[in-house]
PDB file of C-alpha atoms in Angstrom:
ATOM      1  CA  ILE K   1      18.359  -6.687 -18.480  1.00  0.00           C
ATOM      2  CA  GLN K   2      17.981  -9.481 -15.994  1.00  0.00           C
ATOM      3  CA  ASN K   3      14.677 -10.786 -14.762  1.00  0.00           C
ATOM      4  CA  PRO K   4      15.022 -13.022 -11.726  1.00  0.00           C
ATOM      5  CA  ALA K   5      12.914 -16.153 -11.486  1.00  0.00           C
ATOM      6  CA  ARG K   6       9.735 -15.466  -9.538  1.00  0.00           C
ATOM      7  CA  SER K   7       7.527 -17.768  -7.523  1.00  0.00           C
ATOM      8  CA  ARG K   8       3.912 -18.507  -8.300  1.00  0.00           C
ATOM      9  CA  SER K   9       2.891 -16.513  -5.198  1.00  0.00           C
ATOM     10  CA  PHE K  10       4.647 -13.448  -6.650  1.00  0.00           C
ATOM     11  CA  PHE K  11       2.384 -13.534  -9.713  1.00  0.00           C
ATOM     12  CA  SER K  12      -0.827 -14.315  -7.831  1.00  0.00           C
ATOM     13  CA  THR K  13      -0.076 -11.512  -5.335  1.00  0.00           C
ATOM     14  CA  LEU K  14       0.759  -9.081  -8.142  1.00  0.00           C
ATOM     15  CA  ALA K  15      -2.478 -10.004  -9.948  1.00  0.00           C
ATOM     16  CA  ARG K  16      -4.447  -9.439  -6.730  1.00  0.00           C
ATOM     17  CA  GLY K  17      -2.632  -6.135  -6.222  1.00  0.00           C
ATOM     18  CA  ILE K  18      -3.546  -4.922  -9.694  1.00  0.00           C
ATOM     19  CA  HIS K  19      -7.153  -6.066  -9.359  1.00  0.00           C
ATOM     20  CA  ASN K  20      -7.604  -4.461  -5.907  1.00  0.00           C
ATOM     21  CA  ALA K  21      -5.830  -1.194  -6.745  1.00  0.00           C
ATOM     22  CA  VAL K  22      -7.745   2.035  -6.284  1.00  0.00           C
ATOM     23  CA  PHE K  23      -6.724   5.348  -7.820  1.00  0.00           C
ATOM     24  CA  GLN K  24      -7.290   8.936  -6.815  1.00  0.00           C
ATOM     25  CA  ARG K  25      -5.475  12.019  -8.147  1.00  0.00           C
ATOM     26  CA  GLY K  26      -2.093  10.393  -8.718  1.00  0.00           C
ATOM     27  CA  VAL K  27      -2.273   7.941  -5.807  1.00  0.00           C
ATOM     28  CA  VAL K  28      -2.581   4.171  -6.325  1.00  0.00           C
ATOM     29  CA  VAL K  29      -3.296   2.041  -3.250  1.00  0.00           C
ATOM     30  CA  SER K  30      -3.676  -1.710  -3.159  1.00  0.00           C
ATOM     31  CA  HIS K  31      -4.697  -3.768  -0.152  1.00  0.00           C
ATOM     32  CA  LEU K  32      -3.344  -7.275  -0.730  1.00  0.00           C
ATOM     33  CA  GLY K  33      -4.715  -9.064   2.311  1.00  0.00           C
ATOM     34  CA  PRO K  34      -2.745 -12.091   3.572  1.00  0.00           C
ATOM     35  CA  VAL K  35       0.606 -12.633   1.839  1.00  0.00           C
ATOM     36  CA  GLU K  36       3.215 -15.400   2.012  1.00  0.00           C
ATOM     37  CA  ASN K  37       6.062 -12.927   2.379  1.00  0.00           C
ATOM     38  CA  PRO K  38       6.041  -9.187   3.217  1.00  0.00           C
ATOM     39  CA  THR K  39       8.480  -8.428   0.375  1.00  0.00           C
ATOM     40  CA  LEU K  40       5.611  -9.143  -2.016  1.00  0.00           C
ATOM     41  CA  ILE K  41       3.890  -5.991  -0.730  1.00  0.00           C
ATOM     42  CA  ALA K  42       6.909  -3.853  -1.596  1.00  0.00           C
ATOM     43  CA  GLN K  43       7.202  -5.499  -5.011  1.00  0.00           C
ATOM     44  CA  ALA K  44       3.533  -4.770  -5.760  1.00  0.00           C
ATOM     45  CA  ALA K  45       3.988  -1.107  -4.721  1.00  0.00           C
ATOM     46  CA  ASP K  46       7.075  -0.877  -6.940  1.00  0.00           C
ATOM     47  CA  PHE K  47       5.223  -2.374  -9.901  1.00  0.00           C
ATOM     48  CA  LEU K  48       2.190  -0.099  -9.524  1.00  0.00           C
ATOM     49  CA  LEU K  49       4.442   2.973  -9.641  1.00  0.00           C
ATOM     50  CA  ALA K  50       4.956   2.118 -13.333  1.00  0.00           C
ATOM     51  CA  TYR K  51       1.365   3.265 -14.000  1.00  0.00           C
ATOM     52  CA  ARG K  52       1.823   6.478 -15.990  1.00  0.00           C
ATOM     53  CA  LYS K  53      -0.666   8.444 -13.872  1.00  0.00           C
ATOM     54  CA  ALA K  54       0.843   7.352 -10.543  1.00  0.00           C
ATOM     55  CA  ARG K  55       2.784   9.821  -8.404  1.00  0.00           C
ATOM     56  CA  TRP K  56       2.462   7.733  -5.236  1.00  0.00           C
ATOM     57  CA  THR K  57       1.753   4.046  -4.629  1.00  0.00           C
ATOM     58  CA  MET K  58       1.046   2.196  -1.430  1.00  0.00           C
ATOM     59  CA  GLY K  59       0.587  -1.480  -0.767  1.00  0.00           C
ATOM     60  CA  THR K  60      -0.665  -3.094   2.414  1.00  0.00           C
ATOM     61  CA  GLY K  61      -0.782  -6.736   3.352  1.00  0.00           C
ATOM     62  CA  LYS K  62      -1.070  -9.054   6.322  1.00  0.00           C
ATOM     63  CA  PHE K  63       1.805 -11.289   7.321  1.00  0.00           C
ATOM     64  CA  ARG K  64       1.585 -13.165  10.617  1.00  0.00           C
ATOM     65  CA  ASP K  65       0.546 -10.679  13.334  1.00  0.00           C
ATOM     66  CA  ARG K  66       1.304  -7.501  11.394  1.00  0.00           C
ATOM     67  CA  MET K  67      -0.027  -5.332   8.623  1.00  0.00           C
ATOM     68  CA  HIS K  68       2.936  -4.375   6.456  1.00  0.00           C
ATOM     69  CA  VAL K  69       2.838  -1.141   4.460  1.00  0.00           C
ATOM     70  CA  SER K  70       5.049  -0.084   1.548  1.00  0.00           C
ATOM     71  CA  LEU K  71       4.955   3.446   0.153  1.00  0.00           C
ATOM     72  CA  ARG K  72       6.603   4.577  -3.076  1.00  0.00           C
ATOM     73  CA  ALA K  73       6.930   8.031  -4.632  1.00  0.00           C
ATOM     74  CA  ALA K  74       7.718   9.074  -8.185  1.00  0.00           C
ATOM     75  CA  LYS K  75       9.579  12.143  -6.856  1.00  0.00           C
ATOM     76  CA  PRO K  76      11.584  12.483  -3.635  1.00  0.00           C
ATOM     77  CA  LEU K  77       9.792  15.469  -2.096  1.00  0.00           C
ATOM     78  CA  PRO K  78       8.082  15.153   0.252  1.00  0.00           C
ATOM     79  CA  THR K  79       9.940  12.049   1.333  1.00  0.00           C
ATOM     80  CA  ALA K  80       8.041   8.795   1.487  1.00  0.00           C
ATOM     81  CA  GLU K  81       9.342   8.230   5.020  1.00  0.00           C
ATOM     82  CA  SER K  82       7.973  11.551   6.316  1.00  0.00           C
ATOM     83  CA  ILE K  83       4.535  10.772   4.866  1.00  0.00           C
ATOM     84  CA  LEU K  84       4.393   7.178   6.119  1.00  0.00           C
ATOM     85  CA  CYS K  85       5.429   8.208   9.627  1.00  0.00           C
ATOM     86  CA  LYS K  86       2.384  10.505   9.705  1.00  0.00           C
ATOM     87  CA  VAL K  87       0.041   7.858   8.306  1.00  0.00           C
ATOM     88  CA  LEU K  88       0.803   4.857  10.525  1.00  0.00           C
ATOM     89  CA  PRO K  89      -0.650   4.733  14.052  1.00  0.00           C
ATOM     90  CA  ASN K  90       2.851   4.334  15.557  1.00  0.00           C
ATOM     91  CA  PRO K  91       5.416   6.516  13.693  1.00  0.00           C
ATOM     92  CA  GLY K  92       8.251   4.477  15.204  1.00  0.00           C
ATOM     93  CA  GLN K  93       7.179   1.526  13.087  1.00  0.00           C
ATOM     94  CA  ALA K  94       8.076   3.235   9.780  1.00  0.00           C
ATOM     95  CA  GLY K  95      11.309   4.030   8.043  1.00  0.00           C
ATOM     96  CA  GLY K  96      12.768   4.764   4.660  1.00  0.00           C
ATOM     97  CA  HIS K  97      14.143   7.627   2.633  1.00  0.00           C
ATOM     98  CA  ASP K  98      13.416   9.789  -0.387  1.00  0.00           C
ATOM     99  CA  GLN K  99      11.102   7.705  -2.578  1.00  0.00           C
ATOM    100  CA  ILE K 100      10.822   4.447  -0.607  1.00  0.00           C
ATOM    101  CA  ALA K 101       9.312   3.745   2.808  1.00  0.00           C
ATOM    102  CA  GLY K 102       7.988   0.787   4.705  1.00  0.00           C
ATOM    103  CA  GLY K 103       6.469   0.054   8.045  1.00  0.00           C
ATOM    104  CA  ASN K 104       4.126  -2.200   9.933  1.00  0.00           C
ATOM    105  CA  VAL K 105       1.306  -2.176  12.420  1.00  0.00           C
ATOM    106  CA  HIS K 106       0.989  -4.830  15.108  1.00  0.00           C
ATOM    107  CA  LEU K 107      -2.428  -6.506  14.888  1.00  0.00           C
ATOM    108  CA  ARG K 108      -4.441  -7.747  17.834  1.00  0.00           C
ATOM    109  CA  LYS K 109      -4.858 -11.499  18.105  1.00  0.00           C
ATOM    110  CA  ASN K 110      -8.093 -12.698  16.505  1.00  0.00           C
ATOM    111  CA  MET K 111      -8.692  -9.316  14.861  1.00  0.00           C
ATOM    112  CA  ARG K 112     -12.024  -9.367  13.093  1.00  0.00           C
ATOM    113  CA  PRO K 113     -12.075  -8.816   9.311  1.00  0.00           C
ATOM    114  CA  GLY K 114     -14.163  -5.662   9.777  1.00  0.00           C
ATOM    115  CA  SER K 115     -11.573  -4.160  12.121  1.00  0.00           C
ATOM    116  CA  TYR K 116      -8.797  -5.009   9.672  1.00  0.00           C
ATOM    117  CA  ALA K 117     -10.738  -3.368   6.810  1.00  0.00           C
ATOM    118  CA  ARG K 118     -11.238  -0.234   8.933  1.00  0.00           C
ATOM    119  CA  LEU K 119      -7.480  -0.081   9.549  1.00  0.00           C
ATOM    120  CA  GLU K 120      -6.872  -0.337   5.791  1.00  0.00           C
ATOM    121  CA  ARG K 121      -9.312   2.534   5.176  1.00  0.00           C
ATOM    122  CA  ARG K 122      -7.794   4.639   7.952  1.00  0.00           C
ATOM    123  CA  ILE K 123      -4.331   4.250   6.438  1.00  0.00           C
ATOM    124  CA  LEU K 124      -5.638   5.064   2.942  1.00  0.00           C
ATOM    125  CA  HIS K 125      -7.456   8.186   4.177  1.00  0.00           C
ATOM    126  CA  GLY K 126      -4.435   9.219   6.237  1.00  0.00           C
ATOM    127  CA  LEU K 127      -2.248   9.005   3.147  1.00  0.00           C
ATOM    128  CA  LEU K 128      -4.653  11.119   1.107  1.00  0.00           C
ATOM    129  CA  LYS K 129      -4.934  13.662   3.926  1.00  0.00           C
ATOM    130  CA  HIS K 130      -1.164  14.090   4.256  1.00  0.00           C
ATOM    131  CA  LEU K 131      -0.840  14.436   0.482  1.00  0.00           C
ATOM    132  CA  HIS K 132      -3.578  17.129   0.611  1.00  0.00           C
ATOM    133  CA  ILE K 133      -5.988  15.111  -1.505  1.00  0.00           C
ATOM    134  CA  LYS K 134      -9.673  15.103  -0.625  1.00  0.00           C
ATOM    135  CA  ALA K 135     -10.989  11.544  -0.372  1.00  0.00           C
ATOM    136  CA  ALA K 136     -13.577  10.686  -3.012  1.00  0.00           C
ATOM    137  CA  LYS K 137     -16.901   9.206  -1.975  1.00  0.00           C
ATOM    138  CA  ARG K 138     -16.432   6.367  -4.447  1.00  0.00           C
ATOM    139  CA  LEU K 139     -13.120   4.693  -5.115  1.00  0.00           C
ATOM    140  CA  ARG K 140     -11.989   4.260  -8.711  1.00  0.00           C
ATOM    141  CA  TYR K 141     -10.547   0.896  -9.758  1.00  0.00           C
ATOM    142  CA  PRO K 142      -8.413   1.737 -12.812  1.00  0.00           C
ATOM    143  CA  PHE K 143      -7.445  -1.789 -13.815  1.00  0.00           C
ATOM    144  CA  ARG K 144     -10.811  -3.547 -13.760  1.00  0.00           C
TER     145      ARG K 144
END
């Protein structure tokens, strides 16, 4: 087994992803905020899928003028791509296959933090809706 060398930002982003992760009926979602590289979002989503109760994981993060989204599934049906295309505001900004999907949302210049947080919530609730999971009133943080 090979473990590639990882940067310090990989570990700080992963720690933030674990700390921020919320869980509901098999779905783990982590909003990472600003990241140094959008691949860190995908790596966090991949890592969170190792949680034994996870059937789906999603990571979001901000890189430059975009919110990047990575979706992972433990099983290939429904496909991660079909779900993410329904969740993002512009379906043309998502792609993937079977158990892996990614996409992004263009952000307005000088977007206020409150508007960004609302977009995060809208994407989370859209994911739960398309997975036929009723959103809980209070989010559960399983790793705190």
